[in-house]
């Protein structure tokens, strides 16, 4: 199944990890709907090479195309004119990646660093690619989720000749399906580039995530009642939807509770981030009830914090919030199927 999605480094905060997970699911959906039969490998958040301090956002590999991408979300329309004049159209404020580089100069540096590593390794890749195989590698500044319709982008002729592009994330699959950069990559070569050359780990195998970027730090223990066995539901960082509905919508994380007709399809939301503060928000018809450690049961009104040891009741189903005790060296849990 394609696309195969690899990750170089895990981001250093809960918010960034959640954003990267959502991006992976978004890319998966876009490339499954665009020439899905063609082998496609994506590498996210990786070290591009010598001389570049930051992580590169994206390396896209197809049998006939290599694209290095930097993802950027701009507030409102932008203007990019020949000569490196980049501004926010509504304010005239300059857009720069660093004090010395415009966005297009920055993507050129990223692309060149990746291309140099590819060229040096070409002879050792499956297929023994010859010199210059990666000469036409594309560098793309990718506006997320799309290029604002009022943006005005006009690059220098030299930028076009150097295979530099500005496009929206919604256009990426189309670009990858249209361009041919002269390289001929087998699936084995694409895997070697992502996993061996750039040190990526297979994160999504085309069907499901193979691991989570951070281990679950909390869990819900569904208590054994009414003939139902006890079970444990890991809580991934970010927001999880709890309820009777089984199929997740878009990028949501879902905990499904069956066998209780008093539980709504989307009954409640439970969330935590870097600070380990767990919050619960009721969104049900029949209510959610919490018994704090040593306290009395009370109905949740809106959103409220909860702590480990608290008992939750939805319908006739009771659960206990627990902190996960992890042993040193234990890896992150496998994710539920996307």
CSV table of C-alpha atoms in Angstrom, one decimal:
chain,number,residue,atom,x,y,z
A,1,UNK,CA,0.0,0.0,0.0
A,2,UNK,CA,1.2,3.5,-0.8
A,3,UNK,CA,2.1,6.1,0.2
A,4,UNK,CA,4.8,4.8,2.6
A,5,UNK,CA,5.5,7.5,5.2
A,6,UNK,CA,8.8,7.7,7.1
A,7,UNK,CA,9.8,10.1,9.8
A,8,UNK,CA,13.3,11.3,10.5
A,9,UNK,CA,13.0,12.9,14.0
A,10,UNK,CA,10.1,13.3,16.4
A,11,UNK,CA,9.2,16.9,17.1
A,12,UNK,CA,10.0,18.2,20.6
A,13,UNK,CA,6.5,19.2,21.7
A,14,UNK,CA,3.0,17.7,21.9
A,15,UNK,CA,1.5,20.3,19.6
A,16,UNK,CA,4.1,19.8,16.9
A,17,UNK,CA,3.8,16.0,17.2
A,18,UNK,CA,0.0,16.3,16.8
A,19,UNK,CA,0.4,18.6,13.8
A,20,UNK,CA,2.9,16.2,12.1
A,21,UNK,CA,0.5,13.3,12.7
A,22,UNK,CA,-2.3,15.2,11.1
A,23,UNK,CA,-0.1,16.1,8.2
A,24,UNK,CA,0.8,12.5,7.7
A,25,UNK,CA,-2.9,11.5,7.5
A,26,UNK,CA,-3.6,14.4,5.2
A,27,UNK,CA,-0.8,13.4,2.8
A,28,UNK,CA,-1.9,9.8,2.9
A,29,UNK,CA,-5.4,10.8,1.8
A,30,UNK,CA,-4.2,13.1,-0.9
A,31,UNK,CA,-1.8,10.5,-2.4
A,32,UNK,CA,-4.2,7.6,-2.2
A,33,UNK,CA,-6.6,9.6,-4.3
A,34,UNK,CA,-4.0,10.6,-6.9
A,35,UNK,CA,-2.4,7.8,-9.0
A,36,UNK,CA,-2.4,5.7,-5.9
A,37,UNK,CA,-1.0,2.7,-7.8
A,38,UNK,CA,2.3,4.5,-8.4
A,39,UNK,CA,4.9,3.8,-5.6
A,40,UNK,CA,5.2,6.8,-3.4
A,41,UNK,CA,7.5,7.3,-0.4
A,42,UNK,CA,7.3,10.4,1.9
A,43,UNK,CA,9.9,11.3,4.5
A,44,UNK,CA,8.9,13.9,7.1
A,45,UNK,CA,10.9,16.1,9.5
A,46,UNK,CA,14.4,14.9,8.7
A,47,UNK,CA,18.0,16.2,8.7
A,48,UNK,CA,18.7,17.5,5.2
A,49,UNK,CA,22.5,17.5,5.3
A,50,UNK,CA,25.6,19.5,6.2
A,51,UNK,CA,25.2,23.2,6.7
A,52,UNK,CA,21.5,23.2,7.4
A,53,UNK,CA,20.6,23.7,11.1
A,54,UNK,CA,16.8,23.0,10.9
A,55,UNK,CA,14.9,19.9,9.9
A,56,UNK,CA,13.5,19.7,6.4
A,57,UNK,CA,9.8,19.2,6.3
A,58,UNK,CA,9.3,16.8,3.3
A,59,UNK,CA,11.1,14.6,0.9
A,60,UNK,CA,8.8,13.1,-1.8
A,61,UNK,CA,10.1,10.2,-3.8
A,62,UNK,CA,8.4,8.6,-6.9
A,63,UNK,CA,9.9,6.4,-9.6
A,64,UNK,CA,10.4,9.5,-11.8
A,65,UNK,CA,10.4,12.4,-9.4
A,66,UNK,CA,12.2,13.8,-6.3
A,67,UNK,CA,10.8,16.8,-4.5
A,68,UNK,CA,12.2,18.5,-1.4
A,69,UNK,CA,9.6,20.6,0.4
A,70,UNK,CA,9.4,23.2,3.0
A,71,UNK,CA,5.8,23.7,4.4
A,72,UNK,CA,4.8,27.2,5.4
A,73,UNK,CA,1.4,28.6,6.7
A,74,UNK,CA,1.1,32.3,5.9
A,75,UNK,CA,-1.6,34.5,7.3
A,76,UNK,CA,-3.5,35.9,4.3
A,77,UNK,CA,-2.2,36.5,0.8
A,78,UNK,CA,1.5,36.8,0.0
A,79,UNK,CA,3.4,38.5,-2.8
A,80,UNK,CA,6.5,37.1,-4.3
A,81,UNK,CA,8.1,39.1,-7.1
A,82,UNK,CA,11.3,38.6,-9.1
A,83,UNK,CA,14.4,39.8,-7.3
A,84,UNK,CA,13.5,38.2,-4.0
A,85,UNK,CA,10.8,40.7,-2.9
A,86,UNK,CA,8.5,38.7,-0.6
A,87,UNK,CA,5.8,40.4,1.5
A,88,UNK,CA,2.4,39.9,3.1
A,89,UNK,CA,0.1,41.7,0.7
A,90,UNK,CA,-2.3,43.0,3.3
A,91,UNK,CA,0.4,44.7,5.4
A,92,UNK,CA,3.5,45.0,3.2
A,93,UNK,CA,5.5,43.3,5.9
A,94,UNK,CA,8.6,41.5,4.5
A,95,UNK,CA,8.7,37.7,4.5
A,96,UNK,CA,12.1,36.2,5.3
A,97,UNK,CA,13.2,32.8,6.5
A,98,UNK,CA,16.3,34.3,8.1
A,99,UNK,CA,17.9,37.7,8.1
A,100,UNK,CA,19.8,36.8,4.9
A,101,UNK,CA,17.4,34.5,3.1
A,102,UNK,CA,14.0,34.8,1.4
A,103,UNK,CA,11.8,31.8,1.4
A,104,UNK,CA,12.8,30.8,-2.2
A,105,UNK,CA,16.5,31.1,-1.2
A,106,UNK,CA,15.9,29.0,1.8
A,107,UNK,CA,14.2,26.2,-0.2
A,108,UNK,CA,17.1,26.3,-2.6
A,109,UNK,CA,19.6,25.7,0.3
A,110,UNK,CA,17.4,22.8,1.6
A,111,UNK,CA,17.1,21.3,-1.9
A,112,UNK,CA,20.8,21.6,-2.6
A,113,UNK,CA,21.8,19.9,0.7
A,114,UNK,CA,19.5,17.0,0.0
A,115,UNK,CA,20.5,16.7,-3.6
A,116,UNK,CA,24.2,16.7,-2.7
A,117,UNK,CA,23.6,13.7,-0.3
A,118,UNK,CA,21.6,11.9,-2.9
A,119,UNK,CA,24.3,12.4,-5.6
A,120,UNK,CA,27.1,11.2,-3.3
A,121,UNK,CA,25.1,8.0,-2.5
A,122,UNK,CA,23.7,7.4,-6.0
A,123,UNK,CA,26.1,4.7,-7.0
A,124,UNK,CA,25.4,2.6,-3.8
A,125,UNK,CA,21.6,2.8,-4.1
A,126,UNK,CA,19.6,-0.2,-5.6
A,127,UNK,CA,19.8,0.2,-9.3
A,128,UNK,CA,23.3,1.8,-9.1
A,129,UNK,CA,22.2,5.2,-10.4
A,130,UNK,CA,24.8,7.1,-12.4
A,131,UNK,CA,26.3,10.6,-12.0
A,132,UNK,CA,23.7,13.4,-12.3
A,133,UNK,CA,20.7,11.2,-11.5
A,134,UNK,CA,19.4,13.7,-9.0
A,135,UNK,CA,20.4,16.9,-10.9
A,136,UNK,CA,16.8,17.9,-11.5
A,137,UNK,CA,15.6,17.5,-8.0
A,138,UNK,CA,12.7,19.9,-7.3
A,139,UNK,CA,12.7,22.4,-4.4
A,140,UNK,CA,9.2,23.4,-3.4
A,141,UNK,CA,7.9,26.0,-1.0
A,142,UNK,CA,4.5,24.5,0.0
A,143,UNK,CA,1.8,26.8,1.3
A,144,UNK,CA,-0.4,25.0,3.9
A,145,UNK,CA,-3.2,24.1,3.4
A,146,UNK,CA,-3.3,26.0,0.1
A,147,UNK,CA,-2.0,29.1,-1.7
A,148,UNK,CA,-4.2,32.0,-0.8
A,149,UNK,CA,-6.3,32.9,-3.9
A,150,UNK,CA,-5.2,36.5,-3.7
A,151,UNK,CA,-1.5,35.7,-3.6
A,152,UNK,CA,0.7,37.0,-6.4
A,153,UNK,CA,3.7,34.8,-7.1
A,154,UNK,CA,6.2,35.5,-9.9
A,155,UNK,CA,9.6,33.9,-9.6
A,156,UNK,CA,12.8,34.8,-11.5
A,157,UNK,CA,13.5,32.9,-14.7
A,158,UNK,CA,16.6,31.5,-13.0
A,159,UNK,CA,14.3,30.1,-10.2
A,160,UNK,CA,12.3,28.2,-12.7
A,161,UNK,CA,15.4,26.9,-14.5
A,162,UNK,CA,16.7,25.6,-11.2
A,163,UNK,CA,13.5,23.6,-10.6
A,164,UNK,CA,12.2,25.8,-7.7
A,165,UNK,CA,8.4,25.9,-7.2
A,166,UNK,CA,5.8,27.7,-5.0
A,167,UNK,CA,2.5,25.8,-4.6
A,168,UNK,CA,-0.2,24.8,-2.2
A,169,UNK,CA,-0.3,21.5,-0.3
A,170,UNK,CA,-3.5,20.8,-2.3
A,171,UNK,CA,-1.4,20.9,-5.5
A,172,UNK,CA,1.5,18.7,-4.3
A,173,UNK,CA,0.0,15.3,-5.5
A,174,UNK,CA,-0.7,16.8,-8.9
A,175,UNK,CA,2.8,18.1,-9.2
A,176,UNK,CA,4.3,14.8,-8.2
A,177,UNK,CA,2.2,13.0,-10.8
A,178,UNK,CA,3.0,15.4,-13.6
A,179,UNK,CA,6.8,16.1,-13.3
A,180,UNK,CA,9.6,13.8,-14.5
A,181,UNK,CA,13.0,14.8,-13.2
A,182,UNK,CA,15.0,12.2,-15.1
A,183,UNK,CA,15.6,9.8,-12.2
A,184,UNK,CA,14.5,6.2,-12.2
A,185,UNK,CA,13.9,5.0,-8.7
A,186,UNK,CA,12.7,1.5,-7.7
A,187,UNK,CA,10.7,1.0,-4.5
A,188,UNK,CA,13.9,-0.5,-3.0
A,189,UNK,CA,15.8,2.6,-3.8
A,190,UNK,CA,13.2,4.9,-2.3
A,191,UNK,CA,13.2,2.8,0.9
A,192,UNK,CA,17.0,2.9,1.0
A,193,UNK,CA,17.0,6.7,0.6
A,194,UNK,CA,14.3,7.3,3.3
A,195,UNK,CA,15.5,4.7,5.8
A,196,UNK,CA,19.2,4.3,5.3
A,197,UNK,CA,20.5,7.5,3.8
A,198,UNK,CA,18.4,9.9,5.8
A,199,UNK,CA,17.7,7.7,8.8
A,200,UNK,CA,13.9,7.6,8.7
A,201,UNK,CA,11.7,5.1,10.4
A,202,UNK,CA,8.6,3.6,8.6
A,203,UNK,CA,5.8,5.5,10.4
A,204,UNK,CA,2.7,4.7,8.2
A,205,UNK,CA,2.8,1.6,6.1
A,206,UNK,CA,0.0,2.8,3.8
A,207,UNK,CA,-2.7,1.3,6.0
A,208,UNK,CA,-1.9,2.3,9.6
A,209,UNK,CA,0.6,4.0,11.8
A,210,UNK,CA,3.3,1.5,13.0
A,211,UNK,CA,4.1,3.5,16.1
A,212,UNK,CA,3.2,6.7,17.9
A,213,UNK,CA,5.7,9.6,18.2
A,214,UNK,CA,5.2,9.7,22.0
A,215,UNK,CA,4.0,7.0,24.4
A,216,UNK,CA,0.6,7.3,26.0
A,217,UNK,CA,1.1,8.9,29.5
A,218,UNK,CA,-2.5,8.2,30.6
A,219,UNK,CA,-5.1,5.5,30.1
A,220,UNK,CA,-8.7,4.8,30.8
A,221,UNK,CA,-9.4,1.5,32.6
A,222,UNK,CA,-13.0,0.4,31.6
A,223,UNK,CA,-14.2,-1.5,34.7
A,224,UNK,CA,-15.7,-5.0,34.4
A,225,UNK,CA,-19.5,-4.8,34.9
A,226,UNK,CA,-22.6,-6.5,33.5
A,227,UNK,CA,-20.6,-9.5,32.1
A,228,UNK,CA,-18.2,-7.3,30.2
A,229,UNK,CA,-14.5,-7.9,30.7
A,230,UNK,CA,-12.2,-5.1,32.0
A,231,UNK,CA,-10.1,-3.4,29.3
A,232,UNK,CA,-7.6,-0.6,29.0
A,233,UNK,CA,-7.8,2.2,26.5
A,234,UNK,CA,-4.5,4.2,26.0
A,235,UNK,CA,-4.9,7.9,25.8
A,236,UNK,CA,-2.6,9.5,23.2
A,237,UNK,CA,-1.5,13.1,23.8
A,238,UNK,CA,-3.8,15.7,22.3
A,239,UNK,CA,-7.6,15.4,22.1
A,240,UNK,CA,-9.4,12.0,22.0
A,241,UNK,CA,-13.1,11.6,21.3
A,242,UNK,CA,-14.9,9.0,23.5
A,243,UNK,CA,-18.2,7.5,22.4
A,244,UNK,CA,-20.2,4.7,20.8
A,245,UNK,CA,-19.2,5.6,17.2
A,246,UNK,CA,-16.4,3.4,15.9
A,247,UNK,CA,-15.2,5.1,12.7
A,248,UNK,CA,-12.9,8.1,13.2
A,249,UNK,CA,-13.6,11.3,11.2
A,250,UNK,CA,-10.7,12.9,9.4
A,251,UNK,CA,-7.7,13.1,11.8
A,252,UNK,CA,-9.5,12.5,15.1
A,253,UNK,CA,-8.3,10.1,17.8
A,254,UNK,CA,-11.2,7.9,18.9
A,255,UNK,CA,-11.9,5.7,21.9
A,256,UNK,CA,-14.9,3.5,21.1
A,257,UNK,CA,-17.2,2.2,23.8
A,258,UNK,CA,-19.8,-0.4,22.7
A,259,UNK,CA,-22.6,-2.3,24.5
A,260,UNK,CA,-24.1,0.7,26.3
A,261,UNK,CA,-27.0,2.4,24.5
A,262,UNK,CA,-26.9,5.3,26.9
A,263,UNK,CA,-23.6,6.5,25.5
A,264,UNK,CA,-23.8,9.0,22.7
A,265,UNK,CA,-21.9,8.5,19.4
A,266,UNK,CA,-19.6,11.4,20.4
A,267,UNK,CA,-20.0,11.4,24.2
A,268,UNK,CA,-17.0,13.4,25.5
A,269,UNK,CA,-13.6,14.8,24.7
A,270,UNK,CA,-10.5,14.1,26.9
A,271,UNK,CA,-7.2,15.9,26.3
A,272,UNK,CA,-3.8,16.5,27.6
A,273,UNK,CA,-0.5,18.0,26.3
A,274,UNK,CA,3.0,18.6,27.5
A,275,UNK,CA,2.0,19.8,31.0
A,276,UNK,CA,0.1,16.5,31.8
A,277,UNK,CA,-3.0,18.4,32.8
A,278,UNK,CA,-6.0,16.2,31.7
A,279,UNK,CA,-9.3,17.9,30.8
A,280,UNK,CA,-12.7,16.4,30.1
A,281,UNK,CA,-15.5,18.0,28.2
A,282,UNK,CA,-19.0,16.6,28.0
A,283,UNK,CA,-20.8,16.7,24.6
A,284,UNK,CA,-23.5,14.0,25.3
A,285,UNK,CA,-27.2,13.9,25.7
A,286,UNK,CA,-27.3,11.8,28.9
A,287,UNK,CA,-24.3,13.4,30.7
A,288,UNK,CA,-20.9,12.5,31.9
A,289,UNK,CA,-20.2,12.0,35.7
A,290,UNK,CA,-16.9,12.2,37.6
A,291,UNK,CA,-16.0,11.0,41.0
A,292,UNK,CA,-12.7,12.7,42.1
A,293,UNK,CA,-10.4,10.7,44.3
A,294,UNK,CA,-11.9,10.8,47.8
A,295,UNK,CA,-14.9,12.9,46.6
A,296,UNK,CA,-18.5,12.5,45.6
A,297,UNK,CA,-19.8,11.9,42.1
A,298,UNK,CA,-20.7,15.1,40.2
A,299,UNK,CA,-21.9,15.9,36.7
A,300,UNK,CA,-19.5,17.5,34.3
A,301,UNK,CA,-20.7,20.9,33.2
A,302,UNK,CA,-18.7,22.1,30.2
A,303,UNK,CA,-15.0,21.4,30.6
A,304,UNK,CA,-13.2,20.5,33.8
A,305,UNK,CA,-9.8,19.1,34.8
A,306,UNK,CA,-9.6,15.5,36.1
A,307,UNK,CA,-6.7,13.8,37.8
A,308,UNK,CA,-5.5,10.2,38.0
A,309,UNK,CA,-7.7,8.0,40.1
A,310,UNK,CA,-10.9,9.8,39.1
A,311,UNK,CA,-13.8,7.6,38.2
A,312,UNK,CA,-15.8,8.5,35.0
A,313,UNK,CA,-19.3,7.3,34.3
A,314,UNK,CA,-21.0,7.5,30.9
A,315,UNK,CA,-24.3,5.7,30.8
A,316,UNK,CA,-23.8,2.6,32.9
A,317,UNK,CA,-20.1,2.3,31.9
A,318,UNK,CA,-17.5,3.2,34.5
A,319,UNK,CA,-13.8,4.0,33.8
A,320,UNK,CA,-10.9,5.0,35.9
A,321,UNK,CA,-8.2,7.5,34.7
A,322,UNK,CA,-4.8,6.2,35.4
A,323,UNK,CA,-1.2,7.4,34.8
A,324,UNK,CA,0.7,4.9,32.6
A,325,UNK,CA,3.7,3.5,34.4
A,326,UNK,CA,6.4,2.9,31.7
A,327,UNK,CA,9.7,1.1,32.2
A,328,UNK,CA,12.9,2.6,31.1
A,329,UNK,CA,13.6,1.7,27.4
A,330,UNK,CA,10.0,0.8,26.6
A,331,UNK,CA,8.9,2.0,23.2
A,332,UNK,CA,5.9,4.0,22.1
A,333,UNK,CA,2.7,2.0,21.7
A,334,UNK,CA,1.3,1.1,18.3
A,335,UNK,CA,-1.4,3.4,17.1
A,336,UNK,CA,-4.9,2.5,16.3
A,337,UNK,CA,-5.6,2.1,12.6
A,338,UNK,CA,-6.1,5.4,10.8
